[in-house]
PDB file of C-alpha atoms in Angstrom:
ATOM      1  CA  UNK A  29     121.533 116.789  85.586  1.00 54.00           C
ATOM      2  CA  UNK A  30     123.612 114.206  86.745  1.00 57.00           C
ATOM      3  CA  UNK A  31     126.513 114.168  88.798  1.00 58.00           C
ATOM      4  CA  UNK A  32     129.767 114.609  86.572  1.00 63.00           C
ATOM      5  CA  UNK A  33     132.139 111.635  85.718  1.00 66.00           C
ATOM      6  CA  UNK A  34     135.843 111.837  86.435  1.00 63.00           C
ATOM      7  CA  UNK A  35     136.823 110.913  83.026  1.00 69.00           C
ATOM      8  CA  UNK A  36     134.444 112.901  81.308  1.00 85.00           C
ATOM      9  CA  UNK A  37     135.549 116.962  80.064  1.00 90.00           C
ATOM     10  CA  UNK A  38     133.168 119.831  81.101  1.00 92.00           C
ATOM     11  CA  UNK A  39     132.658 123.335  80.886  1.00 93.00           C
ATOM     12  CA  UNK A  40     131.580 126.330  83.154  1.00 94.00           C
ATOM     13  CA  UNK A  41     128.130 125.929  81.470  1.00 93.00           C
ATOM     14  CA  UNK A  42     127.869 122.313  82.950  1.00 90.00           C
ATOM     15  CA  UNK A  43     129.151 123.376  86.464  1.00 90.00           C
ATOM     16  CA  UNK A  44     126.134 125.518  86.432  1.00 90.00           C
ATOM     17  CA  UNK A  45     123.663 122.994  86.371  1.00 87.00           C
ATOM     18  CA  UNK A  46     125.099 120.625  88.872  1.00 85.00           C
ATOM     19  CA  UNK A  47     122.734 120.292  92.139  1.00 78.00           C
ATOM     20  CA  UNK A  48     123.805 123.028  94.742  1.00 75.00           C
ATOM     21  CA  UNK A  49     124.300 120.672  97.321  1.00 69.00           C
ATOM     22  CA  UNK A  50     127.274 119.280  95.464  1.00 76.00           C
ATOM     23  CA  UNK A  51     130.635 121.288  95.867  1.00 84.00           C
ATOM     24  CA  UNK A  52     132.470 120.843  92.664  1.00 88.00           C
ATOM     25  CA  UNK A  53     135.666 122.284  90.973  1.00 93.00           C
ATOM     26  CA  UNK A  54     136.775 121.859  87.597  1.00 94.00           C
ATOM     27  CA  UNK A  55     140.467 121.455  86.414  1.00 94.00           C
ATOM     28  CA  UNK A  56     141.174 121.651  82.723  1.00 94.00           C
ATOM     29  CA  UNK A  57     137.891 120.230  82.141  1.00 94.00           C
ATOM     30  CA  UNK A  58     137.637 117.557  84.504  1.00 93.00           C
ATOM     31  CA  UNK A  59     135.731 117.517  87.412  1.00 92.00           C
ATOM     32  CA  UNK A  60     136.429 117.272  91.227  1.00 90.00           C
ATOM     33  CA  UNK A  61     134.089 116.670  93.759  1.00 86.00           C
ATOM     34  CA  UNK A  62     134.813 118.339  97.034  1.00 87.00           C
ATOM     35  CA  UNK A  63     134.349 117.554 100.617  1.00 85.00           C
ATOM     36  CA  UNK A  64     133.214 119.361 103.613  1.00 87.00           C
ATOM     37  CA  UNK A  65     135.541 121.086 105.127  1.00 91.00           C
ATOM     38  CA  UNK A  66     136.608 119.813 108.908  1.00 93.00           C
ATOM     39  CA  UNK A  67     136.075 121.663 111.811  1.00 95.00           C
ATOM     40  CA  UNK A  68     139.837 122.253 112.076  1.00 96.00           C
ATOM     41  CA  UNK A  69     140.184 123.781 108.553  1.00 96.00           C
ATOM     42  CA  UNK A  70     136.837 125.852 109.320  1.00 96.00           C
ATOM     43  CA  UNK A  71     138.513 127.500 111.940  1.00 97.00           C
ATOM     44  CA  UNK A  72     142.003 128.234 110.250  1.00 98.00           C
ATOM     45  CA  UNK A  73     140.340 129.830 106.893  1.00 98.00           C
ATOM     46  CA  UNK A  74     138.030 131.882 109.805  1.00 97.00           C
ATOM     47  CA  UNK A  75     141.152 133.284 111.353  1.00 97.00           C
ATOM     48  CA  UNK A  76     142.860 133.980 108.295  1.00 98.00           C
ATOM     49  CA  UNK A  77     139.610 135.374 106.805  1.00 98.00           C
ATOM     50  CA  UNK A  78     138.939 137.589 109.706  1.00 98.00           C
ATOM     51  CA  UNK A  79     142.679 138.679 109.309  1.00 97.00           C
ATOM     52  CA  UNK A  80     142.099 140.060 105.732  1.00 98.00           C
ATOM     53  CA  UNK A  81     138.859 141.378 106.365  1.00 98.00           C
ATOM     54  CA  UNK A  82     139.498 143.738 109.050  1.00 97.00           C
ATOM     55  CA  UNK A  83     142.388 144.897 106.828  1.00 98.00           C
ATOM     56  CA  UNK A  84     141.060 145.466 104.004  1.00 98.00           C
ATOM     57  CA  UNK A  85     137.768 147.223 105.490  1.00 97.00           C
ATOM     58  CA  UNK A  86     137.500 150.781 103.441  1.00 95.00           C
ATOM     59  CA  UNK A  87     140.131 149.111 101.300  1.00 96.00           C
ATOM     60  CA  UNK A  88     140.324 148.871  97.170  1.00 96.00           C
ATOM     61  CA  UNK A  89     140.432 145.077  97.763  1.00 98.00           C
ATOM     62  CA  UNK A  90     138.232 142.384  98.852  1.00 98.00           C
ATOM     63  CA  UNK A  91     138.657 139.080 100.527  1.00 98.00           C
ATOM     64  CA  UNK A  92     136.231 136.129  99.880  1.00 98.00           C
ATOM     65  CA  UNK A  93     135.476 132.917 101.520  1.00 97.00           C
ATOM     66  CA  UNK A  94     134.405 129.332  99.847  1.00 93.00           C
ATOM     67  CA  UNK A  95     132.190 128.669  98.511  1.00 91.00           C
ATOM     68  CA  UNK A  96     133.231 131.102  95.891  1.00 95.00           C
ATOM     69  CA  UNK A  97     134.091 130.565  91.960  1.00 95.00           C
ATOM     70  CA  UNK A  98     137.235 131.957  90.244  1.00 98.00           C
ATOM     71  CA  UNK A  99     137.238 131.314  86.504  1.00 97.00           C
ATOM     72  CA  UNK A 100     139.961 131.140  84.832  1.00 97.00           C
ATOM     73  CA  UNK A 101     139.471 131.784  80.920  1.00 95.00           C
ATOM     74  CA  UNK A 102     142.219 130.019  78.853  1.00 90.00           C
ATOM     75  CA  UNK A 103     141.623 132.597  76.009  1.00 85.00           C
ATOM     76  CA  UNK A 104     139.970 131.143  73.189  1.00 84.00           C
ATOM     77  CA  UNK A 105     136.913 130.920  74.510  1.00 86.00           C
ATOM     78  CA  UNK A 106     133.777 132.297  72.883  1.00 87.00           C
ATOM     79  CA  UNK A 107     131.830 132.654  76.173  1.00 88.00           C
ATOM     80  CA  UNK A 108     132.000 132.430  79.594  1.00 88.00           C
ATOM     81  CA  UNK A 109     130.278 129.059  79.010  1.00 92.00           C
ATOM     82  CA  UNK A 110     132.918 127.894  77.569  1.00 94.00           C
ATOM     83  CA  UNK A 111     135.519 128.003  80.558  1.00 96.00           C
ATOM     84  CA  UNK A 112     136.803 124.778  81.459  1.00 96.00           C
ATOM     85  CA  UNK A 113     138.318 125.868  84.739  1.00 96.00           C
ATOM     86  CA  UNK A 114     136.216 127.026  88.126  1.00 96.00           C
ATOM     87  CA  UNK A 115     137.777 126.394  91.427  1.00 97.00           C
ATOM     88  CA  UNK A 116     136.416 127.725  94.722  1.00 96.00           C
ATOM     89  CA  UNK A 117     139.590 128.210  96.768  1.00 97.00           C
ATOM     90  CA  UNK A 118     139.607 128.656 100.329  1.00 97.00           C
ATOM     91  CA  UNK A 119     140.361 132.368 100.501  1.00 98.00           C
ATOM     92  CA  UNK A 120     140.657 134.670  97.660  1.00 98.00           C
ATOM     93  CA  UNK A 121     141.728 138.684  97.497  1.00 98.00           C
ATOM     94  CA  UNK A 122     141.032 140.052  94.270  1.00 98.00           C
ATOM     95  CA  UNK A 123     142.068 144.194  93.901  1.00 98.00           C
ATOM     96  CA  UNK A 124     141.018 144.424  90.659  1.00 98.00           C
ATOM     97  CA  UNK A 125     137.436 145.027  90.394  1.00 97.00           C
ATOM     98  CA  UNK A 126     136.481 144.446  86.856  1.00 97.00           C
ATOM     99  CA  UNK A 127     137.304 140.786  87.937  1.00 98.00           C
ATOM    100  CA  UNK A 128     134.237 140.625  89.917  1.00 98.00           C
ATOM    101  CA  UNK A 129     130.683 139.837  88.707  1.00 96.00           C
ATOM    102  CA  UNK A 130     127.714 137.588  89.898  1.00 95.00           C
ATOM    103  CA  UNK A 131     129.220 134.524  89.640  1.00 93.00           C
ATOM    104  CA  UNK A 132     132.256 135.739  91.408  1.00 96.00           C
ATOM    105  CA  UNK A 133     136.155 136.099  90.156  1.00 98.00           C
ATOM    106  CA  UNK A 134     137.391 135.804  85.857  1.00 97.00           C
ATOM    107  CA  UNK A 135     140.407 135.880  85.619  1.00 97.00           C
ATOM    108  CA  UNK A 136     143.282 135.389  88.597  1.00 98.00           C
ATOM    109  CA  UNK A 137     143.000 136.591  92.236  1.00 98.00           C
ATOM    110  CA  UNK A 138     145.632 138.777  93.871  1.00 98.00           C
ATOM    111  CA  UNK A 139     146.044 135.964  96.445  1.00 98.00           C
ATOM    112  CA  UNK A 140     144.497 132.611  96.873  1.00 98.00           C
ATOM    113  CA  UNK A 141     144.648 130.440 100.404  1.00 98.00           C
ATOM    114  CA  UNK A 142     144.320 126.531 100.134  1.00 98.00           C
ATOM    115  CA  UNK A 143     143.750 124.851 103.238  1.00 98.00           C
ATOM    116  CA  UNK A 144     144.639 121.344 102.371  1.00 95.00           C
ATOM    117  CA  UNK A 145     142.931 117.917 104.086  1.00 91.00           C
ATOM    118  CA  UNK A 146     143.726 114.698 103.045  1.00 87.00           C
ATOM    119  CA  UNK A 147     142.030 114.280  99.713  1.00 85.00           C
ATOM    120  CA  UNK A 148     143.161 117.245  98.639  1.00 87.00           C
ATOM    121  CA  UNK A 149     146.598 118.222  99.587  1.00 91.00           C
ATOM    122  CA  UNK A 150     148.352 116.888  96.343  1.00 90.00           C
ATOM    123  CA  UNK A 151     145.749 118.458  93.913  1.00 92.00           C
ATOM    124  CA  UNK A 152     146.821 121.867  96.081  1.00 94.00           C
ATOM    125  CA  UNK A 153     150.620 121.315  95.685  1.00 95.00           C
ATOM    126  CA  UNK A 154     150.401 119.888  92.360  1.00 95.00           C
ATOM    127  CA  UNK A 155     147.480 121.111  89.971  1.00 95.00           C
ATOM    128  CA  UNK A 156     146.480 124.022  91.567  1.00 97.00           C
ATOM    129  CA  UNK A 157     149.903 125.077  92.101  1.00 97.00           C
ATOM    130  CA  UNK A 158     150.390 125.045  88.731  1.00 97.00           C
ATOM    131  CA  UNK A 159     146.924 126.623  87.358  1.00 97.00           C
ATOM    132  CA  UNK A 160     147.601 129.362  89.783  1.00 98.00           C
ATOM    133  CA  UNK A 161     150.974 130.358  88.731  1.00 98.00           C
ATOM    134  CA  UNK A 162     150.133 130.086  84.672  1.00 97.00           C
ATOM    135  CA  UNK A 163     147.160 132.426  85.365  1.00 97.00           C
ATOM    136  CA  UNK A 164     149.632 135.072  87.390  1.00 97.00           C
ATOM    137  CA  UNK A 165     148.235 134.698  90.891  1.00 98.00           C
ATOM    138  CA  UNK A 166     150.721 137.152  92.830  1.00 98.00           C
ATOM    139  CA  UNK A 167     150.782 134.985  95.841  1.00 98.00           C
ATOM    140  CA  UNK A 168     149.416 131.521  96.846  1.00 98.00           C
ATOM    141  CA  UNK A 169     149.217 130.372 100.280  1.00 98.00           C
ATOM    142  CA  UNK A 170     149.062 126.486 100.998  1.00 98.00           C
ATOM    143  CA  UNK A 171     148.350 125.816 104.493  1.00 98.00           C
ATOM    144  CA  UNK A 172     148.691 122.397 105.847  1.00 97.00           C
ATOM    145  CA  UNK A 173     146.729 122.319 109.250  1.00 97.00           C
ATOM    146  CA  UNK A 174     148.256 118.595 110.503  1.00 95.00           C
ATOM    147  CA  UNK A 175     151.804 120.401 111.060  1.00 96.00           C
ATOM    148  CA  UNK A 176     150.416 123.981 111.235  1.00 97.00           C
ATOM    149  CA  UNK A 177     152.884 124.806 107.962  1.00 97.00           C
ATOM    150  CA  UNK A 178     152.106 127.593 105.483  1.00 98.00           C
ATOM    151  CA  UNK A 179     154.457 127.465 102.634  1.00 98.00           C
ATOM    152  CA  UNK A 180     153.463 131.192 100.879  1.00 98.00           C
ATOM    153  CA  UNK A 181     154.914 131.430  96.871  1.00 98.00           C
ATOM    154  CA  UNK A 182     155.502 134.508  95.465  1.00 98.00           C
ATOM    155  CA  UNK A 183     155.253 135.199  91.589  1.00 98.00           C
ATOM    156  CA  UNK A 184     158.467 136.360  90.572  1.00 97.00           C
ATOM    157  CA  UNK A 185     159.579 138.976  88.008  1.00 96.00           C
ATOM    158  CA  UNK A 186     159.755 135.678  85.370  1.00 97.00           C
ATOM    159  CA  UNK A 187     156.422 134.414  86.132  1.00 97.00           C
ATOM    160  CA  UNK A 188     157.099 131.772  87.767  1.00 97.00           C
ATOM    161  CA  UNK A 189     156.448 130.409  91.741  1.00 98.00           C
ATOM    162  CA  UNK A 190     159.950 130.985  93.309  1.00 94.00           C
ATOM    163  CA  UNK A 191     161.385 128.802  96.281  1.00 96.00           C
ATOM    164  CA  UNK A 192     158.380 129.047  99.443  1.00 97.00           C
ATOM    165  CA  UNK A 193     158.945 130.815 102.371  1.00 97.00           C
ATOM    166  CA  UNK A 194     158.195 128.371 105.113  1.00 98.00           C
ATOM    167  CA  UNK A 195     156.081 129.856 108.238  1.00 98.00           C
ATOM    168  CA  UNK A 196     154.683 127.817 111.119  1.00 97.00           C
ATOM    169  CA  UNK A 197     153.331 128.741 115.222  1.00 95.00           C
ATOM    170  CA  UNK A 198     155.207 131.210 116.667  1.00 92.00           C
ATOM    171  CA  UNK A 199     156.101 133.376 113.041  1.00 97.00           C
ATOM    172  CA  UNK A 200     154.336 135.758 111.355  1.00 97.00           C
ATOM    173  CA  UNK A 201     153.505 136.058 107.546  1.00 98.00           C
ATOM    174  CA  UNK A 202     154.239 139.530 105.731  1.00 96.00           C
ATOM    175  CA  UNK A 203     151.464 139.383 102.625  1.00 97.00           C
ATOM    176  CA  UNK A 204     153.615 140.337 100.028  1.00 96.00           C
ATOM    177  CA  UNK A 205     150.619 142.270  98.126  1.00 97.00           C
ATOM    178  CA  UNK A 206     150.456 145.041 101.446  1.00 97.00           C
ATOM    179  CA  UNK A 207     153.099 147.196 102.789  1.00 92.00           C
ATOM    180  CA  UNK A 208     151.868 146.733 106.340  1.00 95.00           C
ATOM    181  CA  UNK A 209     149.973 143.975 106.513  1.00 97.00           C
ATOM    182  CA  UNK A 210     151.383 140.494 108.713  1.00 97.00           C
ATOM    183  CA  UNK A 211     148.748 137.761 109.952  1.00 97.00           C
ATOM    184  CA  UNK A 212     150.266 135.883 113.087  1.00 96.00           C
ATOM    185  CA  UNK A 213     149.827 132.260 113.255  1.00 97.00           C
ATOM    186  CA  UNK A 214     149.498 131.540 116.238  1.00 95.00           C
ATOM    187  CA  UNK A 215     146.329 133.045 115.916  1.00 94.00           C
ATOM    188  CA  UNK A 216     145.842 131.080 113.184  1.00 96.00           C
ATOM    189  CA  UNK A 217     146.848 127.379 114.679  1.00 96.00           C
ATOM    190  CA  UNK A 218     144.859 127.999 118.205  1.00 90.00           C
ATOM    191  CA  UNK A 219     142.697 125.237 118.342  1.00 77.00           C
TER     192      UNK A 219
END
C-alpha cells in the first residue's frame, strides 16, 4: 500500500498495512507521519522510562515505550478496524489490564509522556492535548527538551485538563497516579 495522504481520512485497518518502516499516527482520521526521534529526546524518554519501570516492577501497572499504539475507539465503531485514532506516544502507563492486547493499548492510558521536537510540539499542545483529555487520560506529561520544561496536566473532577504544574532542572515531579512515586529531573535533563 501506499503511503497515506494528508488530506485523505483513514482507519486503524489502513494503519495496519502501511510499510513498517514508516512511523505513522492517526488523528481523527488523518494521518501523520512521524520522525525519528533525536538523540536528545532518546535519552529523556530513557530516563523517564527507566524511572517508571523500576517503579512499577511487581506492580499492577505497566509502562511502555514508542513505538507503541493506543487506540482510542470513538464508540460507534463496529470493529476495531474501524478506529480512526492510533497514536504511539512517547511513554504510556496503562493499570488497567483489559486495555492491553497484541496490538497494544484501546482505550486511554493512565498517563501518557510527549516529548516534543520541532515538528511536533504544537500537534502535542494542541491535538493531542485535546484527544487525551476527551478520552480521560488521568495525567499527560508534555516535555519540551530545548528549555528542559515539563508542564504535567491533571484530569480534574470535571473532566477537564486543569491549569499545568510547571517543573524544570533542579524540581521534582510527584506522578499524581502513585502515592510515593517522584522522578527528578535533573536526572532527566543530564545530557
Amino acid at each position: 500500500m501506499p503511503l497515506p495522504k494528508r488530506e485523505d481520512i483513514y482507519t486503524y485497518e489502513d494503519y495496519l498495512n502501511w510499510p513498517n518502516n514508516q512511523r505513522i499516527e492517526l488523528i481523527n482520521g488523518q494521518v501523520y507521519l512521524m520522525t525519528p526521534p533525536s538523540t536528545i529526546h532518546q535519552r529523556i524518554s530513557r530516563e523517564i522510562f527507566t524511572s517508571f519501570a523500576v517503579y512499577l516492577r511487581g506492580k499492577q501497572c505497566e509502562v511502555f515505550s514508542a513505538p507503541f499504539g493506543v487506540r482510542f475507539p470513538s464508540g460507534n465503531e463496529k470493529s476495531d478496524k474501524e478506529i480512526k485514532t492510533v497514536v504511539e506516544p512517547d511513554i504510556v502507563v496503562v493499570c488497567d489490564k483489559s486495555k492491553l492486547d497484541d496490538e497494544g493499548c484501546k482505550g486511554a492510558p493512565d498517563l501518557i509522556v510527549e516529548i516534543t521536537s520541532p515538528s511536533t510540539a504544537s500537534r502535542d499542545k494542541i491535538e493531542k492535548f485535546n484527544l487525551y483529555e476527551k478520552h480521560g487520560v488521568k495525567e499527560y506529561w508534555i516535555v519540551e527538551p530545548d528549555s528542559k520544561v515539563v508542564s504535567v496536566f491533571i484530569l480534574q473532577e470535571n473532566s477537564r485538563y486543569g491549569r499545568p504544574n510547571v517543573y524544570t532542572v533542579g524540581n521534582k515531579i510527584k506522578v499524581s497516579i502513585f502515592e510515593d512515586l517522584e522522578i527528578d529531573l535533573k536526572d532527566v535533563f543530564a545530557y
